[in-house]
XYZ file of C-alpha atoms in Angstrom:
409
model
C 0.000 0.000 0.000
C 1.096 3.577 -0.648
C 1.201 6.347 1.937
C -2.117 7.896 0.911
C -3.993 4.616 1.304
C -2.394 3.907 4.684
C -3.196 7.424 5.906
C -6.839 7.226 4.773
C -7.387 3.779 6.300
C -5.802 4.861 9.581
C -7.977 7.992 9.655
C -11.089 5.878 9.005
C -10.188 3.503 11.832
C -9.626 6.442 14.186
C -13.043 7.846 13.241
C -14.649 4.464 13.990
C -12.869 4.303 17.363
C -14.290 7.693 18.357
C -17.753 6.732 17.070
C -17.771 3.503 19.094
C -16.690 5.327 22.238
C -19.466 7.895 21.954
C -22.043 5.239 21.027
C -21.423 3.444 24.330
C -23.157 6.339 26.085
C -25.287 7.705 23.237
C -27.267 4.518 22.498
C -28.691 4.016 26.025
C -29.234 7.764 26.390
C -31.166 7.833 23.112
C -33.318 4.932 24.315
C -33.929 6.881 27.508
C -34.911 9.921 25.428
C -37.398 7.876 23.389
C -38.910 5.583 26.040
C -38.657 7.539 29.277
C -39.185 11.073 27.968
C -41.257 10.354 24.846
C -39.127 12.565 22.559
C -40.249 15.597 24.588
C -36.711 16.857 25.281
C -34.294 18.162 22.687
C -32.071 15.232 21.607
C -29.077 17.583 21.597
C -29.117 17.389 25.408
C -28.421 13.652 25.244
C -25.832 14.121 22.500
C -23.907 16.576 24.658
C -24.216 14.219 27.633
C -22.756 11.339 25.589
C -19.856 13.518 24.435
C -19.270 14.642 28.024
C -19.086 11.005 29.165
C -16.648 10.175 26.360
C -14.407 13.132 27.162
C -14.565 12.374 30.894
C -13.577 8.768 30.164
C -10.379 10.028 28.560
C -9.400 12.326 31.413
C -11.021 15.650 30.497
C -12.538 17.468 33.483
C -16.139 18.693 33.438
C -17.267 21.902 35.127
C -20.860 21.672 36.391
C -22.926 24.744 37.273
C -26.468 23.752 38.282
C -29.300 26.260 38.119
C -31.298 27.038 41.311
C -34.344 25.034 40.137
C -32.271 21.873 39.594
C -30.552 22.324 42.954
C -33.945 22.616 44.675
C -35.247 19.484 42.934
C -32.166 17.457 43.844
C -32.005 18.832 47.382
C -28.241 19.281 47.095
C -27.707 22.743 48.555
C -23.898 22.475 48.453
C -24.082 22.358 44.630
C -24.886 26.071 44.513
C -21.337 26.876 43.387
C -19.818 25.415 40.196
C -17.904 22.206 40.861
C -15.612 19.880 38.951
C -16.264 16.282 37.922
C -13.014 14.469 37.118
C -13.672 10.835 38.084
C -13.037 9.182 34.719
C -14.928 6.006 33.752
C -11.866 3.952 32.858
C -13.934 1.513 30.811
C -14.375 4.192 28.124
C -10.653 4.839 27.919
C -9.921 1.102 27.969
C -12.063 0.623 24.849
C -10.053 3.341 23.107
C -6.754 1.722 24.117
C -7.846 -1.715 22.866
C -9.110 -0.357 19.549
C -5.988 1.787 19.245
C -3.844 -1.327 19.676
C -5.680 -2.856 16.718
C -4.898 0.211 14.609
C -1.271 0.058 15.733
C -0.957 -3.562 14.609
C -2.405 -2.687 11.209
C 0.007 0.230 10.880
C 2.933 -2.084 11.648
C 1.756 -4.614 9.051
C 1.484 -1.902 6.389
C 5.208 -1.151 6.550
C 4.437 2.576 6.826
C 3.684 2.676 10.525
C 4.706 6.291 11.062
C 2.236 7.491 8.418
C -0.558 5.419 9.937
C 0.130 6.575 13.492
C 0.327 10.259 12.535
C -2.849 10.097 10.445
C -4.849 8.274 13.127
C -3.642 10.576 15.902
C -4.349 13.742 13.919
C -7.864 12.476 13.170
C -8.565 11.937 16.867
C -7.189 15.411 17.663
C -9.528 17.039 15.122
C -12.562 15.022 16.233
C -11.824 15.710 19.906
C -11.615 19.436 19.208
C -14.932 19.459 17.332
C -16.673 17.372 19.997
C -15.302 19.486 22.847
C -16.633 22.666 21.251
C -20.079 21.204 20.474
C -20.464 19.805 24.008
C -19.938 23.108 25.820
C -23.023 24.695 27.387
C -24.017 26.553 30.535
C -24.711 23.615 32.864
C -21.925 21.167 31.946
C -18.803 22.378 30.185
C -15.794 20.164 29.386
C -12.288 21.541 29.629
C -11.204 22.579 26.132
C -7.532 21.800 26.735
C -8.301 18.432 28.321
C -10.966 17.624 25.751
C -8.618 18.240 22.840
C -5.472 16.711 24.337
C -6.574 13.784 26.508
C -8.306 11.475 23.962
C -5.352 11.525 21.518
C -2.943 10.691 24.357
C -5.056 7.717 25.441
C -5.342 6.598 21.820
C -1.567 6.912 21.394
C -1.072 4.469 24.274
C -3.096 1.882 22.376
C -1.278 2.645 19.120
C 2.090 2.181 20.836
C 1.051 -1.119 22.439
C -0.216 -2.533 19.147
C 2.707 -1.241 17.094
C 5.467 -2.426 19.434
C 3.733 -5.769 20.004
C 3.428 -6.395 16.257
C 7.059 -5.475 15.573
C 8.320 -7.694 18.383
C 6.124 -10.529 17.105
C 7.873 -10.317 13.731
C 11.305 -10.233 15.358
C 11.913 -6.562 14.502
C 13.230 -3.892 16.808
C 10.347 -2.449 18.866
C 11.152 1.071 17.623
C 12.886 1.758 14.354
C 14.644 4.809 12.942
C 16.733 7.277 14.908
C 14.791 6.702 18.111
C 15.530 2.989 17.915
C 19.207 3.681 17.280
C 19.366 5.979 20.309
C 17.713 3.352 22.523
C 20.136 0.716 21.232
C 23.170 2.913 21.963
C 21.849 3.641 25.450
C 21.314 -0.035 26.278
C 24.768 -0.882 24.932
C 26.322 1.486 27.478
C 24.839 -0.343 30.461
C 26.194 -3.700 29.286
C 24.779 -7.215 29.455
C 24.288 -7.107 33.223
C 22.428 -3.794 33.103
C 20.184 -4.927 30.239
C 19.315 -8.134 32.057
C 18.459 -6.268 35.277
C 16.371 -3.675 33.415
C 14.471 -6.302 31.414
C 13.815 -8.449 34.487
C 12.688 -5.410 36.497
C 10.210 -4.355 33.819
C 8.913 -7.871 33.363
C 8.671 -8.556 37.098
C 7.026 -5.206 37.843
C 4.441 -5.811 35.134
C 3.752 -9.276 36.566
C 3.238 -7.791 40.032
C 0.841 -5.096 38.799
C -1.091 -7.569 36.653
C -1.277 -10.056 39.519
C -2.600 -7.502 42.013
C -5.163 -6.161 39.540
C -6.221 -9.698 38.611
C -6.716 -10.646 42.259
C -8.675 -7.420 42.770
C -10.942 -8.237 39.816
C -11.760 -11.645 41.294
C -12.402 -10.036 44.685
C -14.777 -7.463 43.157
C -16.722 -10.229 41.412
C -17.067 -12.165 44.683
C -18.124 -9.077 46.657
C -20.718 -8.077 44.045
C -22.165 -11.587 44.082
C -22.291 -11.601 47.886
C -23.951 -8.144 47.919
C -26.442 -8.965 45.177
C -29.467 -8.343 47.403
C -28.295 -4.896 48.493
C -27.480 -3.843 44.938
C -30.874 -4.979 43.627
C -32.582 -3.195 46.526
C -30.920 0.082 45.513
C -32.104 -0.431 41.932
C -35.684 -0.988 43.097
C -35.725 1.956 45.504
C -34.406 4.364 42.863
C -37.560 4.113 40.728
C -35.559 4.722 37.554
C -37.544 2.267 35.403
C -36.284 -0.357 32.978
C -34.708 2.032 30.482
C -33.134 4.143 33.198
C -31.872 0.987 34.892
C -30.198 -0.119 31.662
C -28.517 3.283 31.290
C -27.301 3.211 34.905
C -26.010 -0.353 34.486
C -23.988 0.616 31.401
C -22.579 3.596 33.301
C -21.588 1.310 36.179
C -19.900 -1.091 33.753
C -17.873 1.860 32.445
C -16.711 2.474 36.026
C -16.037 -1.207 36.751
C -12.263 -0.861 36.073
C -12.232 1.944 38.660
C -13.762 -0.403 41.221
C -11.107 -3.020 40.440
C -8.302 -0.491 41.028
C -9.996 0.649 44.249
C -10.065 -2.963 45.408
C -6.375 -3.307 44.488
C -5.656 -0.265 46.671
C -7.613 -1.964 49.455
C -5.539 -5.154 49.095
C -2.362 -3.070 49.295
C -3.492 -1.379 52.511
C -4.219 2.327 51.828
C -7.732 1.636 50.553
C -9.875 4.360 49.005
C -12.253 7.192 49.865
C -15.864 7.948 48.956
C -15.724 11.584 49.967
C -13.508 13.883 52.002
C -12.737 12.440 55.429
C -13.845 8.897 54.559
C -11.782 5.733 54.317
C -12.367 2.147 53.230
C -9.300 0.066 54.080
C -8.357 -3.190 55.844
C -7.693 -1.173 59.006
C -10.984 0.682 59.185
C -14.132 1.591 57.288
C -15.276 5.154 57.878
C -18.080 6.284 55.574
C -20.371 9.281 55.485
C -23.461 9.550 53.280
C -22.789 7.444 50.164
C -24.411 8.291 46.800
C -27.312 5.945 46.028
C -25.516 4.268 43.132
C -26.450 0.558 43.181
C -22.934 -0.831 42.778
C -21.720 1.164 45.795
C -23.990 -1.007 47.923
C -21.242 -3.642 47.737
C -18.901 -1.499 49.863
C -18.683 -3.003 53.373
C -20.479 -0.871 55.947
C -18.214 -1.820 58.864
C -14.725 -3.025 59.672
C -13.740 -6.472 58.422
C -12.188 -8.612 61.197
C -9.814 -10.391 58.796
C -9.256 -7.496 56.404
C -5.481 -7.547 56.725
C -5.426 -10.987 55.101
C -5.718 -9.073 51.842
C -2.099 -7.960 52.270
C -1.097 -11.541 51.504
C -1.941 -10.899 47.843
C 0.764 -8.287 47.006
C 3.325 -10.152 49.120
C 2.624 -13.439 47.343
C 2.574 -11.819 43.907
C 5.855 -10.012 44.586
C 7.521 -13.257 45.684
C 6.276 -15.193 42.643
C 7.284 -12.430 40.216
C 10.825 -12.358 41.613
C 11.058 -16.142 41.483
C 9.863 -16.074 37.863
C 12.535 -13.642 36.606
C 15.377 -14.872 38.853
C 16.615 -17.638 36.495
C 17.114 -15.110 33.677
C 19.321 -12.971 35.935
C 21.356 -15.973 37.056
C 21.956 -17.079 33.453
C 22.868 -13.582 32.239
C 25.112 -12.563 35.137
C 26.728 -15.783 36.270
C 28.356 -16.122 39.676
C 30.326 -12.843 39.719
C 28.299 -10.103 41.376
C 25.155 -12.234 41.370
C 23.884 -11.197 44.807
C 24.146 -7.513 43.956
C 22.335 -8.084 40.657
C 19.534 -9.984 42.382
C 19.085 -7.209 44.950
C 19.026 -4.530 42.244
C 16.470 -6.534 40.284
C 14.246 -6.928 43.349
C 14.383 -3.179 43.933
C 13.677 -2.583 40.242
C 10.641 -4.864 40.332
C 9.237 -3.001 43.326
C 9.878 0.392 41.711
C 8.218 -0.569 38.419
C 5.238 -2.096 40.214
C 4.848 0.955 42.462
C 4.879 3.325 39.485
C 2.292 1.232 37.627
C -0.022 0.928 40.621
C 0.396 4.611 41.446
C -0.583 5.561 37.889
C -3.610 3.267 38.035
C -4.648 4.823 41.337
C -4.245 8.299 39.850
C -6.339 7.388 36.812
C -9.106 5.812 38.920
C -9.531 8.694 41.381
C -11.056 12.133 41.073
C -14.094 14.238 41.904
C -17.644 13.019 41.327
C -19.694 15.790 42.904
C -19.711 18.978 44.987
C -18.122 19.590 48.386
C -17.150 16.297 50.072
C -17.450 14.302 46.840
C -14.476 16.178 45.412
C -12.269 13.385 46.797
C -13.149 9.889 45.582
C -10.865 6.908 45.016
C -7.407 5.878 46.266
C -4.513 8.215 47.072
C -1.888 7.580 44.335
C 1.183 8.291 46.494
C -0.034 6.067 49.331
C -0.755 3.236 46.886
C 2.676 3.590 45.263
C 4.489 3.559 48.616
C 2.478 0.573 49.857
C 3.308 -1.316 46.657
C 6.986 -0.443 47.030
C 7.087 -1.687 50.623
C 5.086 -4.908 50.290
C 6.391 -6.106 46.946
C 9.937 -4.913 47.640
C 10.347 -7.137 50.687
C 8.622 -10.037 48.943
C 10.795 -9.647 45.837
C 13.966 -9.711 47.950
C 12.810 -12.959 49.542
C 11.960 -14.356 46.113
C 15.404 -13.466 44.792
C 17.039 -15.082 47.819
C 15.312 -18.387 47.129
C 16.853 -20.970 44.828
C 20.398 -21.813 43.875
C 23.186 -19.362 43.109
C 24.477 -21.033 39.976
C 24.471 -20.010 36.340
C 23.305 -23.492 35.346
C 20.027 -22.985 37.199
C 17.050 -23.857 34.995
């Protein structure tokens, strides 16, 4: 294929990615408009709401300024002043990353990956700018800078994952051109030992983060199943109807990755907050008034007597990750300086894992309402430090296990 064809196909795929992301919110909202409101409200209201959800899912903040009549109907007096909503539904962004990875793989297969990546990214920038402008109105207004810049950045993450994965699958260098040459020169300077430690640290840290998140996902599923009655009761008491219930369920599914990260923060120890001055952690559960969102009914109302057993998860995952990458270090380094290399790798694993978990905590937290609801989710720094402490000790123990021989298999 020539450059023009690659650029056009990449732009078309980027357009489809944006359309799918908006449709996730627009379809149920349109059903709500037709069934619940009988076409009585201007459809543009629901269009702007869908765009707002899409932008919020990619990290753009929303500024909400409710009128006095709406405040009186809701009974939320503290919403009299404009407030920010920044709690991103990570499910929306995850869809963009996955679809972006598909585009990245296609760009790699075309042989003109730079053209494909630039075309797709530019398309998302233009669409994000248009959508951000059309979604602005008096009540809810997305940040223009965040609305234009955040979706392309999220999409670029997916493009990079797909592109690098496809190139590695073919046996090529992950990054070609001058950037690839610079990376190769840099890795040559640190030598075989340094490359082995860096690779093992990245691999081990990724294993730790994936293991903690995986355990958190299983825990969330178990807790939701155990709290099924409470969740259904909140649905029934809300009186939202079938169509409204479907819309709320889809919204909760978009926030499901957030709940998984919150649970991961709970397993690590710091826990998370549902409002200023609240805390849900293995040590204590201190909650104020909780929004009547059905899925939040799964949050435990009191302290759990065996809550600290959750700390076993990051310790076990850290130990297993270190044990998994240890043989590669032993083979690459040999007997000379092996202990130092193992210690450095254990520290590297903990650092990589702490950065990853801290970033996940940052992405999953934010503001979801006025006043006390300006602080929702885990504290990123606390999560990163807890990951560093728990997995660091466990990784050191994992590195200390086994034989100290280069013939280890």
